[in-house]
Amino acid sequence: MSARTYLDAGGRAPLHPRARQAFDAATDEGWADPRRLHAEGRRARLLLDGARESLAGALGCRTEEVHLSAHHTASLHAAVLAISRGRRRIGARVVVSAVERSAVLAAARFVADETPAGRRTAGLPDGVDTVGVDRWGRVDLDRWQEAVSRRGVALAALQHANGEVGTLQPLGEAYGHARAAGVPLVVDAGASVGHVPVQDTWDALAADPADWGGPAGVAVLAVRSRVRAVRAWPEDEDPWFPGGVSVPAALAAAAALQAVLADRERADPDRRALVDLVRSSVARTVPDVEVVGHADDRLPHIVTFSCLYVDGEALLTELDRRGYAVGSGSACTSGTLEPSHVLGAMGTLTHGNVRLVLPRGTVRDDVERFLHDLPEAVAEVRRMIGATGL
Amino acid sequence: MVDARGLACPLPVIRLAAAARAATPGTVVTVWWTDPAARHDVPAWARMRSHTLVGTCPLEQPADRTGPSGPQAWATTVVVEGPPAAPPD
C-alpha cells in the first residue's frame, strides 16, 4: 500500500511515542488492581495517583479534583447530569451553545426530559436554552448573559473551542456571566487541551487524551471541589466513574500531555502556518468553496471548508482512495440525514464539507501534496454527480 | 420551480443551480425540498453565488396525493442575481 496521510486527528490522534513508552512501563510496574493493599496494588495506586497529579498540574487544579472516565462522552454526560442534579432546588434549565458536542446536547436534553412532573407543577423552570453563534461559530455573548441570568438555570455548558471548525469561544466573558449569575459552567475542552493554554475559567472541565495523543479508553473530568454535584448512581470508591480506569492508560495519557505541552510553544507557529496555507490555497484553487471558522481566534491545527455541489461522502472516499484520511460534517457522511448542527448553526454550507485536524508531526510536504490533489478530487466528484458548469 | 423533493444533498442545490443558470437575472426561482441539509445549503448557495434569498416556508401536500404522506416538504425561494423581491403574502 502506498503511503497514507492521516489528517483526521480530532478525538483520535496517532498515539504519541511517550504515551506508548509510559503505557509499556506501567504495564510492567502497575498491572495490579490499585484498590488492593499489597505491594503490587500499592505500586499501581502510586502510578495512578501520579498520573492524576500530573493531569491536575496541566489543567491548573488540585489532584483530588481530577476524575478519570473511560471516554470523553462519559465525562460530559456525568458532568451535566450530576451538576444539574446538584441544583435541582433551583431549577432544571440547562443553557448550552448551539455548537456544543452532541454528547453535551444529548445530556442537556436528558436533564430536561427527566424533569419530574411534580417539579413542573411546583413552577421551577426546565428545558434546554440554546444560545446561537455568529458565522464564525462564536457564541452570542449578549444572549448568553441573558440566558444564564434567567431564573431556574441549573447549569451552563460551553466548549473551549469547537472541534469541527476550530473556533475558540469567548470563554472568559462567558464564564464571567455564568459566575455572576451563580450558575456552574461545564467546559468541554476536548478539542483544545494540549493545543492551546487553558485558563481557570470553568467549574467542571472535560479533556480528551485521545485528542492529544494519549490512548483511547481513558478521559479526564476535572470538577472544582466547590461545585455541588448529586451523582444519581451507586456509591463507589471512584465516585464519578465507578470501577476506575486502566492504570497504564491513565499514565500514558498524562505522559502524552506532558510531552505535547513541553513542545506546544515551539510547534504552535508551524501548525498555524500549515492551517493558513490550507485556508489560502483552498480558497484560491478550488472553485465555489467556503472556508469555515474564525481566521485568527482558533485552534492551531483544525481547518474546515465546504465545497458547493459536492457529496461529502463521495469526496471523503475519493480522497481516501488517493491516500488521505480526512473528516467531514456533511450529512451524507454521518449515516443520518441531518447535517452537522455546528455548520448549520453557523449558517455555512453543510454539504461537501472537509475537516482537517492535523496531527503533531504533520509536515509541510504532507499538506502540500494534499493541496495539490484536492482540486482534482473535487472536480472528479462534481463530474460524477453531474455538477459541471454550474 | 424546481421539485427536489426526495433528493438527498447536494442534489437539491445542484438542481436549483442548474435552473438559476438557465434563468435571466431577476427571475424568481422556488425549490421544493425534503432533505434537511437544504434548509442550510440553499441559503448558503444563494449567498456564495450572489443570489437573493426571499425565504423558506412549509409546502402543503398537493390535494391529489394519495397514500401515506412523506416527510415534510418545504419551499425556498430565491431571486436570481437580483435585488430583494417583496416577500410573498
Coordinates of C-alpha atoms in Angstrom, one line a residue:
Chain A
M1 CA 0.0 0.0 0.0
S2 CA 1.2 3.5 -0.8
A3 CA 2.0 6.0 2.0
R4 CA -1.1 7.3 3.8
T5 CA -1.5 10.8 5.1
Y6 CA -3.7 11.0 8.2
L7 CA -5.4 14.4 8.6
D8 CA -8.3 13.4 10.9
A9 CA -6.7 13.6 14.4
G10 CA -9.7 15.2 16.2
G11 CA -10.6 13.0 19.1
R12 CA -8.3 10.2 17.8
A13 CA -4.7 11.4 17.2
P14 CA -2.0 8.9 16.5
L15 CA -0.5 7.5 19.7
H16 CA 2.3 9.8 21.0
P17 CA 5.6 7.8 21.4
R18 CA 5.8 9.0 25.0
A19 CA 2.3 7.5 25.6
R20 CA 3.4 4.2 24.3
Q21 CA 6.6 4.3 26.5
A22 CA 4.6 5.1 29.6
F23 CA 2.0 2.5 28.8
D24 CA 4.6 -0.2 28.4
A25 CA 6.4 0.8 31.6
A26 CA 3.1 1.0 33.6
T27 CA 2.1 -2.4 32.3
D28 CA 5.3 -3.8 33.8
E29 CA 5.0 -1.9 37.1
G30 CA 1.4 -1.1 37.5
W31 CA -0.6 -4.0 36.1
A32 CA -2.2 -4.8 39.5
D33 CA -5.5 -3.6 40.9
P34 CA -4.8 -0.2 42.6
R35 CA -7.5 -0.9 45.2
R36 CA -5.7 -3.8 46.8
L37 CA -3.5 -3.3 49.8
H38 CA -0.4 -5.5 48.9
A39 CA 2.8 -4.2 47.5
E40 CA 1.7 -4.8 43.9
G41 CA -1.6 -3.0 44.4
R42 CA 0.1 -0.1 46.2
R43 CA 2.6 0.3 43.3
A44 CA -0.3 0.6 40.8
R45 CA -2.0 3.1 43.1
L46 CA 1.1 5.2 43.3
L47 CA 1.3 5.3 39.5
L48 CA -2.4 6.1 39.2
D49 CA -2.1 8.9 41.7
G50 CA 1.0 10.2 39.9
A51 CA -1.0 10.3 36.6
R52 CA -3.8 12.3 38.3
E53 CA -1.3 14.7 39.9
S54 CA 0.3 15.3 36.5
L55 CA -3.0 15.9 34.8
A56 CA -4.1 18.2 37.6
G57 CA -0.9 20.2 37.2
A58 CA -1.5 20.6 33.4
L59 CA -5.1 21.7 33.9
G60 CA -4.4 24.0 36.8
C61 CA -6.4 22.3 39.5
R62 CA -5.9 20.0 42.5
T63 CA -5.3 16.3 42.2
E64 CA -8.4 15.4 44.1
E65 CA -10.5 17.4 41.6
V66 CA -9.3 15.1 38.7
H67 CA -11.5 12.1 37.9
L68 CA -10.8 9.6 35.2
S69 CA -13.5 8.1 32.9
A70 CA -13.4 5.6 30.1
H71 CA -14.4 8.1 27.4
H72 CA -14.9 11.8 26.8
T73 CA -18.6 11.3 26.2
A74 CA -18.9 9.6 29.6
S75 CA -17.2 12.6 31.2
L76 CA -19.6 15.1 29.6
H77 CA -22.7 13.1 30.4
A78 CA -21.7 12.7 34.0
A79 CA -20.8 16.3 34.5
V80 CA -24.0 17.7 33.0
L81 CA -26.2 15.2 34.8
A82 CA -24.6 15.3 38.3
I83 CA -24.0 19.0 38.5
S84 CA -27.5 19.9 37.2
R85 CA -29.0 17.5 39.8
G86 CA -26.9 19.3 42.5
R87 CA -29.0 22.3 41.7
R88 CA -32.4 20.7 41.5
R89 CA -33.9 23.0 44.1
I90 CA -33.1 26.0 41.8
G91 CA -34.4 24.5 38.6
A92 CA -33.6 22.2 35.7
R93 CA -32.9 24.6 32.9
V94 CA -29.7 24.0 31.0
V95 CA -28.0 26.7 28.9
V96 CA -25.8 25.5 26.0
S97 CA -24.3 27.0 22.9
A98 CA -25.7 25.8 19.6
V99 CA -22.4 24.3 18.6
E100 CA -21.7 22.1 21.6
R101 CA -20.6 18.5 21.0
S102 CA -23.6 16.1 20.5
A103 CA -22.8 14.4 23.9
V104 CA -23.4 17.8 25.7
L105 CA -26.6 18.5 23.8
A106 CA -27.9 14.9 24.4
A107 CA -27.1 15.3 28.2
A108 CA -28.9 18.6 28.3
R109 CA -32.0 17.2 26.7
F110 CA -31.8 14.2 29.1
V111 CA -31.9 16.6 32.1
A112 CA -34.8 18.4 30.6
D113 CA -36.7 15.3 29.7
E114 CA -36.3 13.5 33.1
T115 CA -37.6 16.5 35.0
P116 CA -40.4 15.1 37.1
A117 CA -43.9 16.3 36.5
G118 CA -44.0 17.4 40.2
R119 CA -41.3 20.0 39.6
R120 CA -43.3 21.4 36.7
T121 CA -46.3 22.0 38.9
A122 CA -44.0 23.5 41.5
G123 CA -43.2 26.1 38.9
L124 CA -39.5 25.5 38.6
P125 CA -38.2 26.2 35.2
D126 CA -36.7 23.5 33.0
G127 CA -35.8 22.9 29.4
V128 CA -32.8 23.5 27.2
D129 CA -31.9 27.1 26.3
T130 CA -29.7 27.0 23.2
V131 CA -27.7 30.1 22.5
G132 CA -26.8 30.8 18.9
V133 CA -23.5 31.7 17.3
D134 CA -22.1 34.1 14.7
R135 CA -20.9 33.0 11.3
W136 CA -17.5 32.0 12.7
G137 CA -19.2 29.8 15.4
R138 CA -18.7 32.1 18.4
V139 CA -21.4 32.2 21.0
D140 CA -23.6 35.3 21.1
L141 CA -22.4 36.8 24.5
D142 CA -25.4 39.1 25.0
R143 CA -27.8 36.2 24.5
W144 CA -25.6 34.0 26.7
Q145 CA -25.6 36.6 29.5
E146 CA -29.4 36.9 29.2
A147 CA -29.8 33.0 29.2
V148 CA -27.7 32.3 32.3
S149 CA -29.3 35.1 34.2
R150 CA -32.8 33.8 33.9
R151 CA -34.5 32.1 36.8
G152 CA -34.1 28.3 37.3
V153 CA -30.8 27.7 35.4
A154 CA -29.2 24.6 36.9
L155 CA -26.1 24.6 34.7
A156 CA -24.5 26.1 31.6
A157 CA -22.2 24.3 29.1
L158 CA -19.8 26.0 26.7
Q159 CA -16.9 24.4 24.8
H160 CA -13.4 26.0 25.0
A161 CA -13.0 25.6 21.2
N162 CA -15.1 23.9 18.5
G163 CA -13.6 20.6 17.3
E164 CA -15.3 20.8 13.9
V165 CA -14.3 24.3 12.8
G166 CA -11.5 25.2 15.3
T167 CA -13.1 28.5 16.5
L168 CA -12.2 29.5 20.1
Q169 CA -15.2 30.6 22.3
P170 CA -15.0 33.8 24.3
L171 CA -14.8 31.6 27.4
G172 CA -13.5 34.2 29.9
E173 CA -16.5 36.5 29.3
A174 CA -19.0 33.6 29.2
Y175 CA -17.6 32.3 32.5
G176 CA -17.9 35.8 34.0
H177 CA -21.6 36.0 33.1
A178 CA -22.3 32.5 34.5
R179 CA -20.4 33.2 37.7
A180 CA -22.2 36.5 38.2
A181 CA -25.4 34.6 37.9
G182 CA -24.2 31.8 40.3
V183 CA -24.5 29.2 37.5
P184 CA -21.9 26.4 37.3
L185 CA -20.2 26.2 33.9
V186 CA -19.2 22.9 32.4
V187 CA -16.5 23.4 29.8
D188 CA -15.9 20.9 27.0
A189 CA -12.1 21.3 26.4
G190 CA -11.9 18.0 24.4
A191 CA -10.7 19.7 21.3
S192 CA -8.4 22.3 22.9
V193 CA -6.3 20.8 25.8
G194 CA -2.8 20.1 24.6
H195 CA -3.2 22.6 21.7
V196 CA -3.9 25.9 23.4
P197 CA -3.5 27.1 27.0
V198 CA -6.4 26.5 29.3
Q199 CA -7.4 29.3 31.7
D200 CA -9.1 28.7 35.1
T201 CA -12.5 29.9 33.7
W202 CA -14.5 26.7 34.5
D203 CA -16.3 24.9 37.3
A204 CA -16.0 21.5 35.6
L205 CA -13.8 20.7 32.6
A206 CA -13.6 17.7 30.4
A207 CA -10.5 16.9 28.4
D208 CA -9.8 14.1 26.0
P209 CA -6.5 12.3 26.0
A210 CA -7.2 10.5 22.6
D211 CA -7.2 14.0 21.1
W212 CA -3.6 14.9 22.3
G213 CA -2.0 11.5 21.5
G214 CA -2.9 9.6 24.6
P215 CA -4.5 6.1 24.3
A216 CA -8.2 5.6 23.7
G217 CA -10.1 4.2 26.7
V218 CA -9.4 7.0 29.3
A219 CA -10.7 10.5 29.6
V220 CA -10.4 13.3 32.2
L221 CA -13.1 15.2 34.1
A222 CA -12.0 17.9 36.5
V223 CA -14.6 19.2 38.9
R224 CA -13.8 22.0 41.3
S225 CA -14.3 21.0 44.9
R226 CA -16.7 23.9 45.4
V227 CA -19.2 22.6 42.9
R228 CA -22.1 20.7 44.4
A229 CA -22.9 17.5 42.5
V230 CA -25.5 14.8 43.1
R231 CA -24.4 11.6 41.4
A232 CA -27.6 9.5 40.8
W233 CA -25.8 6.2 40.6
P234 CA -24.5 3.7 43.2
E235 CA -21.7 4.6 45.5
D236 CA -18.2 3.5 44.5
E237 CA -14.6 4.2 45.6
D238 CA -14.3 6.1 42.3
P239 CA -17.5 8.1 42.8
W240 CA -17.7 9.9 39.4
F241 CA -16.8 6.8 37.3
P242 CA -17.5 3.6 39.2
G243 CA -14.8 0.9 38.8
G244 CA -12.0 3.2 37.9
V245 CA -9.8 3.1 34.8
S246 CA -6.8 1.2 33.4
V247 CA -3.7 2.4 35.2
P248 CA -1.4 2.1 32.2
A249 CA -3.9 4.1 30.1
A250 CA -4.0 6.8 32.7
L251 CA -0.3 7.1 32.9
A252 CA 0.1 7.1 29.1
A253 CA -2.5 9.9 28.9
A254 CA -0.6 12.0 31.5
A255 CA 2.8 11.3 29.8
A256 CA 1.5 12.3 26.4
L257 CA 0.0 15.6 27.8
Q258 CA 3.3 16.5 29.5
A259 CA 5.2 15.8 26.2
V260 CA 2.8 17.9 24.0
L261 CA 2.7 20.7 26.5
A262 CA 6.5 20.8 26.6
D263 CA 6.6 21.1 22.8
R264 CA 3.5 23.2 22.4
E265 CA 5.0 26.7 22.0
R266 CA 7.7 25.5 19.7
A267 CA 5.2 23.6 17.4
D268 CA 2.5 26.2 17.5
P269 CA 3.7 28.6 14.8
D270 CA 4.4 25.7 12.4
R271 CA 0.9 24.2 12.9
R272 CA -0.7 27.6 12.4
A273 CA 1.3 28.2 9.2
L274 CA 0.1 24.9 7.8
V275 CA -3.5 25.8 8.5
D276 CA -3.0 29.2 7.0
L277 CA -1.6 27.5 3.9
V278 CA -4.7 25.3 3.6
R279 CA -7.0 28.3 4.1
S280 CA -5.4 30.4 1.4
S281 CA -4.7 27.6 -1.0
V282 CA -8.1 26.0 -0.9
A283 CA -9.9 29.4 -1.5
R284 CA -7.6 30.0 -4.5
T285 CA -7.5 26.6 -6.1
V286 CA -11.0 25.1 -5.6
P287 CA -13.9 26.9 -7.3
D288 CA -17.0 27.5 -5.2
V289 CA -15.5 26.8 -1.8
E290 CA -16.2 28.3 1.5
V291 CA -13.5 28.2 4.3
V292 CA -15.3 27.9 7.6
G293 CA -14.4 29.1 11.1
H294 CA -12.5 32.1 12.5
A295 CA -9.3 33.0 10.7
D296 CA -7.4 34.0 13.9
D297 CA -9.3 33.1 17.0
R298 CA -8.9 29.4 16.5
L299 CA -7.1 26.2 17.4
P300 CA -3.7 25.9 15.7
H301 CA -4.4 22.6 13.9
I302 CA -8.0 22.5 12.6
V303 CA -9.2 23.8 9.3
T304 CA -12.6 23.2 7.7
F305 CA -14.1 24.1 4.3
S306 CA -17.2 23.2 2.3
C307 CA -17.4 22.7 -1.5
L308 CA -20.6 23.6 -3.4
Y309 CA -22.2 20.8 -5.4
V310 CA -20.1 18.1 -3.7
D311 CA -21.4 14.9 -2.0
G312 CA -19.3 14.8 1.2
E313 CA -19.2 11.0 1.3
A314 CA -18.0 10.8 -2.3
L315 CA -15.3 13.3 -1.6
L316 CA -14.2 11.5 1.5
T317 CA -14.0 8.3 -0.5
E318 CA -12.1 9.9 -3.4
L319 CA -9.6 11.5 -1.0
D320 CA -9.2 8.2 0.8
R321 CA -8.5 6.4 -2.5
R322 CA -5.8 9.0 -3.1
G323 CA -4.2 8.3 0.3
Y324 CA -5.7 10.9 2.6
A325 CA -7.8 10.4 5.7
V326 CA -10.0 13.4 6.4
G327 CA -13.2 14.1 8.3
S328 CA -16.5 15.7 7.3
G329 CA -19.6 17.2 8.9
S330 CA -21.8 16.6 5.9
A331 CA -25.0 14.6 6.3
C332 CA -24.0 12.2 3.6
T333 CA -21.1 11.0 5.7
S334 CA -22.8 10.6 9.1
G335 CA -25.3 7.8 8.3
T336 CA -28.1 10.2 9.1
L337 CA -30.0 12.7 7.1
E338 CA -29.1 15.5 9.5
P339 CA -26.0 17.5 8.6
S340 CA -23.6 18.9 11.2
H341 CA -25.5 21.0 13.7
V342 CA -22.4 23.1 14.0
L343 CA -22.2 24.1 10.3
G344 CA -26.0 24.6 10.4
A345 CA -25.9 26.9 13.4
M346 CA -23.1 29.0 11.7
G347 CA -25.2 29.3 8.5
T348 CA -22.4 27.9 6.3
L349 CA -22.7 25.3 3.6
T350 CA -23.2 21.8 5.1
H351 CA -22.6 19.6 2.1
G352 CA -19.2 18.9 0.6
N353 CA -17.6 19.5 3.9
V354 CA -14.0 18.5 4.6
R355 CA -12.4 18.8 8.0
L356 CA -8.6 18.6 8.5
V357 CA -7.3 18.0 12.0
L358 CA -3.5 17.9 11.7
P359 CA -1.8 15.5 14.0
R360 CA 1.5 16.5 15.5
G361 CA 4.3 15.8 13.2
T362 CA 2.4 16.7 10.1
V363 CA 5.0 18.2 7.7
R364 CA 4.6 20.8 5.0
D365 CA 5.1 18.2 2.4
D366 CA 2.0 16.2 3.6
V367 CA -0.1 19.3 3.4
E368 CA 1.3 20.4 0.0
R369 CA 0.6 17.0 -1.5
F370 CA -3.0 17.2 -0.2
L371 CA -3.5 20.6 -1.6
H372 CA -2.1 19.5 -4.9
D373 CA -4.5 16.6 -5.2
L374 CA -7.6 18.3 -3.7
P375 CA -8.8 20.4 -6.7
E376 CA -8.7 17.3 -8.9
A377 CA -10.6 15.2 -6.4
V378 CA -13.3 17.9 -6.0
A379 CA -13.6 18.2 -9.8
E380 CA -13.9 14.4 -10.1
V381 CA -16.7 14.2 -7.6
R382 CA -18.5 17.1 -9.2
R383 CA -18.2 15.3 -12.6
M384 CA -19.6 12.1 -11.1
I385 CA -22.7 13.8 -9.8
G386 CA -23.2 15.8 -13.0
A387 CA -22.5 19.2 -11.4
T388 CA -20.3 20.8 -14.0
G389 CA -20.6 24.3 -15.4
L390 CA -23.0 25.5 -12.7
Chain B
M1 CA -39.9 25.9 -9.9
V2 CA -37.6 23.0 -9.1
D3 CA -39.0 19.9 -7.5
A4 CA -36.2 18.4 -5.5
R5 CA -38.4 16.5 -3.0
G6 CA -37.0 13.1 -2.1
L7 CA -33.5 14.1 -3.3
A8 CA -30.6 14.0 -0.9
C9 CA -27.8 16.6 -0.5
P10 CA -26.2 18.0 -2.6
L11 CA -28.8 17.3 -5.3
P12 CA -31.4 19.9 -4.4
V13 CA -28.8 22.7 -4.6
I14 CA -27.4 21.3 -7.9
R15 CA -30.9 21.2 -9.5
L16 CA -31.6 24.7 -8.2
A17 CA -28.2 25.9 -9.6
A18 CA -29.0 24.4 -13.0
A19 CA -32.3 26.3 -13.1
A20 CA -30.7 29.5 -12.0
R21 CA -28.1 29.2 -14.7
A22 CA -30.8 29.0 -17.4
A23 CA -32.7 31.9 -15.9
T24 CA -32.3 35.6 -16.6
P25 CA -31.3 37.9 -13.7
G26 CA -34.3 38.9 -11.7
T27 CA -36.1 35.6 -12.3
V28 CA -37.8 34.2 -9.1
V29 CA -37.0 30.5 -8.6
T30 CA -38.5 28.3 -6.0
V31 CA -37.1 24.9 -5.0
W32 CA -39.2 22.3 -3.2
W33 CA -37.2 20.0 -0.9
T34 CA -37.4 17.4 1.8
D35 CA -33.7 16.9 2.6
P36 CA -32.9 18.6 5.9
A37 CA -29.5 19.8 4.7
A38 CA -31.3 22.0 2.1
R39 CA -32.5 24.3 4.9
H40 CA -28.9 25.5 5.4
D41 CA -27.5 24.8 2.0
V42 CA -29.9 26.7 -0.3
P43 CA -29.4 30.0 1.6
A44 CA -25.6 29.3 1.8
W45 CA -25.6 28.7 -2.0
A46 CA -27.5 31.9 -2.6
R47 CA -25.0 33.9 -0.5
M48 CA -22.0 32.3 -2.2
R49 CA -23.5 33.0 -5.7
S50 CA -24.9 36.5 -5.0
H51 CA -28.5 35.4 -5.5
T52 CA -31.1 36.9 -3.2
L53 CA -32.8 34.7 -0.7
V54 CA -36.5 35.5 -0.3
G55 CA -37.4 32.9 2.3
T56 CA -38.5 29.4 3.2
C57 CA -42.0 28.2 4.0
P58 CA -43.7 24.8 4.5
L59 CA -45.1 23.3 1.4
E60 CA -48.7 22.0 1.6
Q61 CA -49.1 18.5 0.3
P62 CA -51.0 18.5 -3.0
A63 CA -54.6 17.5 -2.6
D64 CA -54.5 14.8 -5.2
R65 CA -51.7 13.0 -3.4
T66 CA -52.8 9.6 -2.1
G67 CA -51.2 7.1 0.3
P68 CA -49.2 7.9 3.4
S69 CA -47.7 11.3 3.4
G70 CA -43.9 11.6 3.0
P71 CA -41.5 13.8 5.0
Q72 CA -42.5 17.4 5.4
A73 CA -41.7 19.3 2.2
W74 CA -40.5 22.9 2.2
A75 CA -40.3 25.6 -0.5
T76 CA -37.3 28.1 -0.6
T77 CA -37.5 31.0 -3.0
V78 CA -34.6 33.0 -4.4
V79 CA -34.2 35.8 -6.9
V80 CA -31.5 35.1 -9.5
E81 CA -28.7 37.6 -9.1
G82 CA -31.3 40.2 -8.3
P83 CA -32.3 42.7 -5.6
P84 CA -34.6 41.5 -2.8
A85 CA -38.1 40.8 -4.0
A86 CA -41.2 41.6 -2.0
P87 CA -41.9 38.6 0.3
P88 CA -44.9 36.5 -0.8
D89 CA -48.1 37.1 1.3

